[in-house]
PDB file of C-alpha atoms in Angstrom:
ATOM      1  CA  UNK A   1      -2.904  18.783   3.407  1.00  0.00           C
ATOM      2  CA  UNK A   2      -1.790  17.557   6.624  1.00  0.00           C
ATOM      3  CA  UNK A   3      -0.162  13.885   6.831  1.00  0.00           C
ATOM      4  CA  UNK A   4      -2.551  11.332   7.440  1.00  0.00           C
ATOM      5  CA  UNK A   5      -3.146   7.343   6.743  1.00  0.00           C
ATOM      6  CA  UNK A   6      -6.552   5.790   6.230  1.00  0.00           C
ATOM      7  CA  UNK A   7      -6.593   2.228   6.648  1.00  0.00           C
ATOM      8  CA  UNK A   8     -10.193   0.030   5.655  1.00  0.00           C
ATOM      9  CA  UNK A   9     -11.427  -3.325   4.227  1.00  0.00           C
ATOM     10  CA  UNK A  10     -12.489  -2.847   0.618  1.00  0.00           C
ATOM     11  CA  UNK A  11     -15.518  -4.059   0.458  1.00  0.00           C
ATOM     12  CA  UNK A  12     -16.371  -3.347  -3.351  1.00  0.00           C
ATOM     13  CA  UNK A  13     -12.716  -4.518  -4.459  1.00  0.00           C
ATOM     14  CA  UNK A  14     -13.117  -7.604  -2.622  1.00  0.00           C
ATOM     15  CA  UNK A  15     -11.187 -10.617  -4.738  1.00  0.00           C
ATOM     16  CA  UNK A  16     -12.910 -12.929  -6.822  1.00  0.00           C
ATOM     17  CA  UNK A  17     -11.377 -15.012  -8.894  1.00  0.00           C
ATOM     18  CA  UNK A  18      -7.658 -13.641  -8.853  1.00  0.00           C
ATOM     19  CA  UNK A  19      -5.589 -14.692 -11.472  1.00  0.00           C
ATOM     20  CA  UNK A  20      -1.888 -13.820 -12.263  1.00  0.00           C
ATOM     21  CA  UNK A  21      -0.756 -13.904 -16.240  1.00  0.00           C
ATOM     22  CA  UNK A  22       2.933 -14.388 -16.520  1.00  0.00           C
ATOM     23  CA  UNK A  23       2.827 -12.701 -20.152  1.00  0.00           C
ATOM     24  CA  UNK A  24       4.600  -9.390 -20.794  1.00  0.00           C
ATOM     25  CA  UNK A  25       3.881  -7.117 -18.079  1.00  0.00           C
ATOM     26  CA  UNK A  26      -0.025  -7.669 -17.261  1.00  0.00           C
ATOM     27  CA  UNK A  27      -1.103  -8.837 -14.514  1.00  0.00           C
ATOM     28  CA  UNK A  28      -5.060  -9.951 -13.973  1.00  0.00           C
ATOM     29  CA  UNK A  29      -5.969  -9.660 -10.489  1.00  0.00           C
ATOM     30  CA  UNK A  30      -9.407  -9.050 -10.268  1.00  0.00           C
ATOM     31  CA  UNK A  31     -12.890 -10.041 -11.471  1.00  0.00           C
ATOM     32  CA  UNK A  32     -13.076  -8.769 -15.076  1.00  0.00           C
ATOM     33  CA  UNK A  33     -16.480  -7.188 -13.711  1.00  0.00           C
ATOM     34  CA  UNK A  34     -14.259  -4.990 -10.712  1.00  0.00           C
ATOM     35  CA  UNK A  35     -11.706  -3.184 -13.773  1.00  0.00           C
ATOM     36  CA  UNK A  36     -12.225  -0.152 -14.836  1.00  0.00           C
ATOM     37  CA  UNK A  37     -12.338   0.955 -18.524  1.00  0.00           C
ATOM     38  CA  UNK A  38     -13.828   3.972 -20.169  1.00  0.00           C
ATOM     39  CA  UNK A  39     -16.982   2.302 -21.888  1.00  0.00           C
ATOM     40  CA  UNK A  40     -17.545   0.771 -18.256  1.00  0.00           C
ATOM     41  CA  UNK A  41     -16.344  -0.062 -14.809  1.00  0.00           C
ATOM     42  CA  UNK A  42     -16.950   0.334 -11.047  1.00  0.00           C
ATOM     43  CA  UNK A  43     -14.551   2.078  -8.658  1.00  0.00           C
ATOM     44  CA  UNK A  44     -10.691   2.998  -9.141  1.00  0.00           C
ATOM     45  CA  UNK A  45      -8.493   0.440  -8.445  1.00  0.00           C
ATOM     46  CA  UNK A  46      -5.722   2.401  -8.235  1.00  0.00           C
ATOM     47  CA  UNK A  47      -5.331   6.646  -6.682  1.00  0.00           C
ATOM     48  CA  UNK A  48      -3.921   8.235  -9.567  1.00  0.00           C
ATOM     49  CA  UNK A  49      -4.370  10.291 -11.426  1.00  0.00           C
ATOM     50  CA  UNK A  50      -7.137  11.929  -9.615  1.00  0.00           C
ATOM     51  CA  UNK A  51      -5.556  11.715  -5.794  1.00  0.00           C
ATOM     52  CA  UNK A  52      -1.869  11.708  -4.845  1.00  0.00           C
ATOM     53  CA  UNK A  53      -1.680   8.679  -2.089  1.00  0.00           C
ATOM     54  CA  UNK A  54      -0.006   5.583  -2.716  1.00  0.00           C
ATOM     55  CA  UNK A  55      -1.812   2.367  -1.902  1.00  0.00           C
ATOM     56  CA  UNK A  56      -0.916  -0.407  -0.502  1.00  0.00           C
ATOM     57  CA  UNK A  57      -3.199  -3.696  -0.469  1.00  0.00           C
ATOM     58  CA  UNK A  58      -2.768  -7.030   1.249  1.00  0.00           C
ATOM     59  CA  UNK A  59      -4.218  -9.745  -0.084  1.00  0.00           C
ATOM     60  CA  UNK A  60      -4.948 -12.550   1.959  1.00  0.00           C
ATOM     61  CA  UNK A  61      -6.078 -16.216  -0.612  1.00  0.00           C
ATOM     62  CA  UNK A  62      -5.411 -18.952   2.050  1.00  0.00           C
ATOM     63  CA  UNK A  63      -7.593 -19.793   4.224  1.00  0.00           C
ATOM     64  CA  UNK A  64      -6.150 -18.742   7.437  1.00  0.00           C
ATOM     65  CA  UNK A  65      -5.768 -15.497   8.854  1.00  0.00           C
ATOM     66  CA  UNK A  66      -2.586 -13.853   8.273  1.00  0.00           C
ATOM     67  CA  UNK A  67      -1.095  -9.982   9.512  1.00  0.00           C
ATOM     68  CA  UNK A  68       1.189  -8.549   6.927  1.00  0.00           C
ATOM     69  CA  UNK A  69       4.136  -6.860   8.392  1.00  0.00           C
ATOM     70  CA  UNK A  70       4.367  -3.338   5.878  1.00  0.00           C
ATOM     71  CA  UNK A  71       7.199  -1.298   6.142  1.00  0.00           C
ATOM     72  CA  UNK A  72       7.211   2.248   4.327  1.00  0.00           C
ATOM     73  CA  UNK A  73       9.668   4.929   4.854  1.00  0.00           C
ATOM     74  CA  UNK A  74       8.541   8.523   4.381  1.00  0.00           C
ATOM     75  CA  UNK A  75      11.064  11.070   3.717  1.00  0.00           C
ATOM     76  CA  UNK A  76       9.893  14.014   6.059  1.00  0.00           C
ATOM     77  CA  UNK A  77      11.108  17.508   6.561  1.00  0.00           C
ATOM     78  CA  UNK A  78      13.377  18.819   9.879  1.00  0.00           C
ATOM     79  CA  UNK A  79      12.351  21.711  11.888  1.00  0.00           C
ATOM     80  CA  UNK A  80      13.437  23.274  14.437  1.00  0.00           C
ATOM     81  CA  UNK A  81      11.237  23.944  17.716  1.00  0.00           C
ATOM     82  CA  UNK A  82       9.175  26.844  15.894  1.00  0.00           C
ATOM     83  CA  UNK A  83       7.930  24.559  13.366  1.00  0.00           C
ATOM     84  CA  UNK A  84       9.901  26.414  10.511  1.00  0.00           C
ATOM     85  CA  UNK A  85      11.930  24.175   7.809  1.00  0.00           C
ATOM     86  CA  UNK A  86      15.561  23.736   8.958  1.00  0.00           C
ATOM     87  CA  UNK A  87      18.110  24.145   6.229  1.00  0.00           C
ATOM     88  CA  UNK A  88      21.512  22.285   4.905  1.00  0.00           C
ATOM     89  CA  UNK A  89      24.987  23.818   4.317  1.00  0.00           C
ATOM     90  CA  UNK A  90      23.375  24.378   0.728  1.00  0.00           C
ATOM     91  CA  UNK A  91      19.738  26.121   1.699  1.00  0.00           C
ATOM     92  CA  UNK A  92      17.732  23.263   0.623  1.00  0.00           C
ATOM     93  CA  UNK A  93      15.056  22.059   2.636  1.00  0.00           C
ATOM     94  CA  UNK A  94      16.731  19.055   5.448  1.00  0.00           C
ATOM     95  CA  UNK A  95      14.891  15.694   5.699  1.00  0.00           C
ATOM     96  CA  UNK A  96      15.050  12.697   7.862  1.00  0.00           C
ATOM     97  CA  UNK A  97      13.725   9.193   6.539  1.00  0.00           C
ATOM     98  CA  UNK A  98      11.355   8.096   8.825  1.00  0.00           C
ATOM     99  CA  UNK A  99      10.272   4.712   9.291  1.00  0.00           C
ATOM    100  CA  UNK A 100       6.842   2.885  10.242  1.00  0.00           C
ATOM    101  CA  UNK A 101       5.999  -0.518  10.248  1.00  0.00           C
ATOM    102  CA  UNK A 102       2.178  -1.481   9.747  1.00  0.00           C
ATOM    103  CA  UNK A 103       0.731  -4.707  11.257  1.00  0.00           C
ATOM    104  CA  UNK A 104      -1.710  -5.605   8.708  1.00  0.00           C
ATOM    105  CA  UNK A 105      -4.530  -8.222   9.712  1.00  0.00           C
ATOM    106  CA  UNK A 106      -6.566 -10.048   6.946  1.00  0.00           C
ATOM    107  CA  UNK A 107      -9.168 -12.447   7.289  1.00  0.00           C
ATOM    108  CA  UNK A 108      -9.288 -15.675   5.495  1.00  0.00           C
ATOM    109  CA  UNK A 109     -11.966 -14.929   3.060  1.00  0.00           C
ATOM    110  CA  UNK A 110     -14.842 -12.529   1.886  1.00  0.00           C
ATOM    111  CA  UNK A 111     -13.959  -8.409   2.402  1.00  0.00           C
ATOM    112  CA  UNK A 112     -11.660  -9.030   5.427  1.00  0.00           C
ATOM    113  CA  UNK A 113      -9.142 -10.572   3.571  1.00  0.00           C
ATOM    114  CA  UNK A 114      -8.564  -7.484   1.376  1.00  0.00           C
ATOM    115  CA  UNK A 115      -6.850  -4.690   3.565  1.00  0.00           C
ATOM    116  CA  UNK A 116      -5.541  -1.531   2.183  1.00  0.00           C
ATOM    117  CA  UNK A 117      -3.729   1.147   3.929  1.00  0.00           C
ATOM    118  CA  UNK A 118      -3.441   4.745   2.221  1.00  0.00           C
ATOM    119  CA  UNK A 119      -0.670   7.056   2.168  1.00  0.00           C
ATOM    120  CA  UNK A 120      -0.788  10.464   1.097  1.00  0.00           C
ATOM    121  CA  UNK A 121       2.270  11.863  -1.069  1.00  0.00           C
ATOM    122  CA  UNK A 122       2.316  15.326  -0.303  1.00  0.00           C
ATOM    123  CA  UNK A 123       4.908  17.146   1.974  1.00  0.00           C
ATOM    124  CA  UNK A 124       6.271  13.557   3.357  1.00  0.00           C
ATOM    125  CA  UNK A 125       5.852  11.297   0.076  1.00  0.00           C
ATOM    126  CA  UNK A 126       6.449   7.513   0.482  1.00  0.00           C
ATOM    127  CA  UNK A 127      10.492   6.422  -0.627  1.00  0.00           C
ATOM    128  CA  UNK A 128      10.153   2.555  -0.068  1.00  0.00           C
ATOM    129  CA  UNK A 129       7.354   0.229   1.220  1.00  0.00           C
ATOM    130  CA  UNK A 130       8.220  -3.897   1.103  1.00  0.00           C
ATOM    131  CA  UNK A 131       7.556  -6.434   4.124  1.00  0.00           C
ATOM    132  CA  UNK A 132       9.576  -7.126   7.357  1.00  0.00           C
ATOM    133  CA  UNK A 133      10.413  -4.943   9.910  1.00  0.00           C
ATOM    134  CA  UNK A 134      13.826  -4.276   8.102  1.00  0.00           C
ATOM    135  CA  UNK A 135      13.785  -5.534   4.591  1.00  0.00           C
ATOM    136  CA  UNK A 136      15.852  -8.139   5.934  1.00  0.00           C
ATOM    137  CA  UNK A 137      15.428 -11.534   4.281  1.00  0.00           C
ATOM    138  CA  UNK A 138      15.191 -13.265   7.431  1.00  0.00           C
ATOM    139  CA  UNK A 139      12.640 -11.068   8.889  1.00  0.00           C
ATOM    140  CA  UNK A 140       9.086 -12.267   9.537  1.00  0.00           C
ATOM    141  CA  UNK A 141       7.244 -10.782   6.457  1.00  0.00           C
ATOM    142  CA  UNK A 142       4.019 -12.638   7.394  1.00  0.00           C
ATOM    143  CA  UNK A 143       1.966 -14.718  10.245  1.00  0.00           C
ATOM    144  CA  UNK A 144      -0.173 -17.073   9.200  1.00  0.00           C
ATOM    145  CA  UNK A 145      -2.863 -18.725  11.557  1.00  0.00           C
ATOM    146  CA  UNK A 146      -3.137 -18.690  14.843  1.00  0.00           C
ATOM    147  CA  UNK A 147      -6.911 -17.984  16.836  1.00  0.00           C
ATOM    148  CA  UNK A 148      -6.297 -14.341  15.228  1.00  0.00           C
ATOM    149  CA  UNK A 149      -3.614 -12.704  13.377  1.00  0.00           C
ATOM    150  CA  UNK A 150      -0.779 -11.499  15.579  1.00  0.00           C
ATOM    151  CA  UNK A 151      -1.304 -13.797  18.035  1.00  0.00           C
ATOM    152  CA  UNK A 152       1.402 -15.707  19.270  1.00  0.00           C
ATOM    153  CA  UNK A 153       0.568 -19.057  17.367  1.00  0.00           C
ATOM    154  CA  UNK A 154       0.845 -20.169  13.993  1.00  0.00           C
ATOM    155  CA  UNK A 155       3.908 -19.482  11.634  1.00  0.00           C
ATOM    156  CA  UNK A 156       5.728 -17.000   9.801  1.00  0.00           C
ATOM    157  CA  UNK A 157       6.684 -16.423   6.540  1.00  0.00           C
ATOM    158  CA  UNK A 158      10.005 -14.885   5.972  1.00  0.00           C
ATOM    159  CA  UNK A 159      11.164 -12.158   3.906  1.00  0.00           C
ATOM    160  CA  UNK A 160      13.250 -14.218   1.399  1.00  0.00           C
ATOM    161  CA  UNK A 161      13.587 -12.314  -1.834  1.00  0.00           C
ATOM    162  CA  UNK A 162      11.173 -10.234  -1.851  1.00  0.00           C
ATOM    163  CA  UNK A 163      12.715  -6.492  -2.191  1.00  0.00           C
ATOM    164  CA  UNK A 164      10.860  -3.528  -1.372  1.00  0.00           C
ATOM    165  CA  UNK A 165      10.008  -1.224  -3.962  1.00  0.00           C
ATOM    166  CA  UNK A 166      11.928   2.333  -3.959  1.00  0.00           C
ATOM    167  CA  UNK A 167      10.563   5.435  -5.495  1.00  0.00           C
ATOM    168  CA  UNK A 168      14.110   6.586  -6.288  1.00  0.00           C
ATOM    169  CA  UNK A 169      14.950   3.516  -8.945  1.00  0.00           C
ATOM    170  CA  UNK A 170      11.170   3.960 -10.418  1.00  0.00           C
ATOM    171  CA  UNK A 171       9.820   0.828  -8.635  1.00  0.00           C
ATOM    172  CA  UNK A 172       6.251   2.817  -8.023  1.00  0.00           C
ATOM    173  CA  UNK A 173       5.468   6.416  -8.321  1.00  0.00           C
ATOM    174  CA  UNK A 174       2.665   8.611  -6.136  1.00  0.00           C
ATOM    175  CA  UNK A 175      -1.032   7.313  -7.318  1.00  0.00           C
ATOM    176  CA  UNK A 176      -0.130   3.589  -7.738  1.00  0.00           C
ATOM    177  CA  UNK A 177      -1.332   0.548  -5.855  1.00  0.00           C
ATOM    178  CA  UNK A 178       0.996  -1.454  -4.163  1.00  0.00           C
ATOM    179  CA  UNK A 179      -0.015  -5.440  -3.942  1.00  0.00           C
ATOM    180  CA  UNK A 180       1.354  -8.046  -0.919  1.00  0.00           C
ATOM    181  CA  UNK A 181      -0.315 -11.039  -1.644  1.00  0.00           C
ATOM    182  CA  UNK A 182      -0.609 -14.141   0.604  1.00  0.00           C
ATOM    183  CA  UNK A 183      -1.685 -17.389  -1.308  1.00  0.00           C
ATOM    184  CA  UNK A 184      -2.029 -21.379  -0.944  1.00  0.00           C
ATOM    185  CA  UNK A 185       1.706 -22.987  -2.059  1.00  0.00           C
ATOM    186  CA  UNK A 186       1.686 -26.414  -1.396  1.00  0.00           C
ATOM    187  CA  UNK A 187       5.100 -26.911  -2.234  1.00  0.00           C
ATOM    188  CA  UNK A 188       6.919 -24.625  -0.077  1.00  0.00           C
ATOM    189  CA  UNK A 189       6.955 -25.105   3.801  1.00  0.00           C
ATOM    190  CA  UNK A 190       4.148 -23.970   5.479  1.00  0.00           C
ATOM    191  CA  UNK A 191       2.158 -24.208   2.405  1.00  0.00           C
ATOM    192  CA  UNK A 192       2.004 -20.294   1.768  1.00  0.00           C
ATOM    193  CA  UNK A 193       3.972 -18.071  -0.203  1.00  0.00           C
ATOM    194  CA  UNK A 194       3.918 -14.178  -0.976  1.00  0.00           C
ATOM    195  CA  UNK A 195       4.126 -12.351  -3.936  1.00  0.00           C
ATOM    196  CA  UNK A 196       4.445  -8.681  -4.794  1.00  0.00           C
ATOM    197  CA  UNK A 197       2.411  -6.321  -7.186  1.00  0.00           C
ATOM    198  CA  UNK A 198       2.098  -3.299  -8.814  1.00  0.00           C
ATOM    199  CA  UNK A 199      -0.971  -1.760 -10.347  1.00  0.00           C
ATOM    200  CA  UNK A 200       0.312   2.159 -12.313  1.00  0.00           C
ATOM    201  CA  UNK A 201      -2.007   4.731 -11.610  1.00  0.00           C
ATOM    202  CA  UNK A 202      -1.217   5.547 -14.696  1.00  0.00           C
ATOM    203  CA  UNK A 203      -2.624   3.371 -16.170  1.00  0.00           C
ATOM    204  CA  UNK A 204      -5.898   4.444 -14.127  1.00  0.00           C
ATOM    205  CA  UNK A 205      -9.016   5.536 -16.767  1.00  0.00           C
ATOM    206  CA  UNK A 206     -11.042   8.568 -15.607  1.00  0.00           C
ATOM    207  CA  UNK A 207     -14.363   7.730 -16.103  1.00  0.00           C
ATOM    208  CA  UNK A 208     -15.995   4.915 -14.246  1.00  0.00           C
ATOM    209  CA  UNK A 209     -19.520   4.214 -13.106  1.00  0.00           C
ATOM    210  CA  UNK A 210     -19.095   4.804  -9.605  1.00  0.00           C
ATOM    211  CA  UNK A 211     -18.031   7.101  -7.116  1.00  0.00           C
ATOM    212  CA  UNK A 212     -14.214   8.532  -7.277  1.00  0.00           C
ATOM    213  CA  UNK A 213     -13.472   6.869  -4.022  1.00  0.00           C
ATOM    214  CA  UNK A 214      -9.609   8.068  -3.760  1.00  0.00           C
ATOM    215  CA  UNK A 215     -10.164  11.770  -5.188  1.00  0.00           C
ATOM    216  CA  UNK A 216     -13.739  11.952  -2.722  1.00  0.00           C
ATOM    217  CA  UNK A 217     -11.262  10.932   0.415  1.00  0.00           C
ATOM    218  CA  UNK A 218      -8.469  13.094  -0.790  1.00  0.00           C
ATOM    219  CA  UNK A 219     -11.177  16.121  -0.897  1.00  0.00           C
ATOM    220  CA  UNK A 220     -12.216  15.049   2.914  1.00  0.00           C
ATOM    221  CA  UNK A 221      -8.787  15.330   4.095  1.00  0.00           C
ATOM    222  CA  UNK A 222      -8.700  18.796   2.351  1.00  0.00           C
ATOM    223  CA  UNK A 223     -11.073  19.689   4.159  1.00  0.00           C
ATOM    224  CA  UNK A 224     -10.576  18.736   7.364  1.00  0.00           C
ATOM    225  CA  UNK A 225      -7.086  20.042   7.082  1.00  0.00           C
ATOM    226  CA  UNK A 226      -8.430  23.248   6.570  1.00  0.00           C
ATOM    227  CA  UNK A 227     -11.078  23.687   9.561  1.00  0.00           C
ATOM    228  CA  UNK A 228      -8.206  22.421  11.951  1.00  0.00           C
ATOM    229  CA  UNK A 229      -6.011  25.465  10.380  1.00  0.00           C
ATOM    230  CA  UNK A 230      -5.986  28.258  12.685  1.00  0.00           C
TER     231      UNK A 230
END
């Protein structure tokens, strides 16, 4: 399956009523009516275990605009100017981490302010995804306001101490749902703060009322891969 990222409001996972429970290690962020469970549910809040992509969702509660600034790195393979694999001192397979910063613009309410972006796993699988255009604590993690987001007015929110998430120290694995969420602080400058979340794919039932939205798009891509092949 060739690399690829999909990027789309989510209109059926659009927030209502998110809450955050600060007891063990659940967290309730949607509409009891939007989870999925085996005697009943809607759509798949999360890619695995049926499609290998990670997910990652901003959430946007205030109500201003605001652009998330997502930064993955994907470990991808070298190759040389034939296409073919280049090799290290030890014949395993050479990679480069490769980094990509995603300007993410939500809405202040309804479906636009619930942006995901999906990234497949596959040959170049996702290491580390957090905010800021480095990871840096002072980097701009966030603008909020302004006539749109990314414009040159309103504010921004910096990274502060909010560490990305790393695939190496078991921070997320392939099929979860990564969470940046944007909400209404009025104790902090600015009056907004960010928070980060996790949803486990494993955690993911199998049967739900509707359509398998993640394993559906995952099929596309399959398929599409495979009428550009040669």
């Amino acid at each position: 399956m060739q690399t690829r990222l999909a990027t789309y409001s989510l209109v059926i996972l659009a927030m209502a009523g998110m809450t955050v429970s600060g007891c063990g290690n659940e967290v309730s962020l949607f509409n009891r009516a939007f989870i999925n469970t085996f005697s009943g549910g809607i759509v798949p809040v999360t890619p695995g275990p049926a499609a290998a992509f990670v997910f990652v969702r901003c959430v946007n509660e205030t109500t201003e605009p605001v652009e998330f600034f997502v930064r993955v790195e994907r470990r991808e393979l070298r190759r040389d100017g034939d296409g073919n694999v280049e090799l290290d001192a030890l014949g395993l397979p050479s990679t480069d981490l490769v980094p990509l910063v995603i300007g993410v613009q939500t809405g202040a309410s309804g479906p636009v302010g619930d942006v995901g972006v999906l990234f497949p796993c596959g040959e170049s699988p996702v290491v580390r995804v957090g905010l800021g255009e480095n990871y840096l604590q002072t980097d701009v993690a966030a603008r909020v306001g302004g006539a749109v987001a990314g414009g040159a007015s309103g504010f921004g929110i910096r990274v502060g101490n909010l560490n990305p998430l790393q695939l190496e120290a078991g921070n997320f694995n392939c099929g979860d749902t990564v969470i940046f969420r944007a909400f209404a602080a009025p104790n902090v400058a600015g009056g907004v703060s960010l928070q980060t979340f996790l949803l486990p794919g494993s955690e993911q039932p199998s049967v739900f009322q509707g359509p398998s939205t993640f394993a559906n798009f995952e099929a596309f891509l399959d398929a599409q891969a495979s009428q550009e092949s040669p």
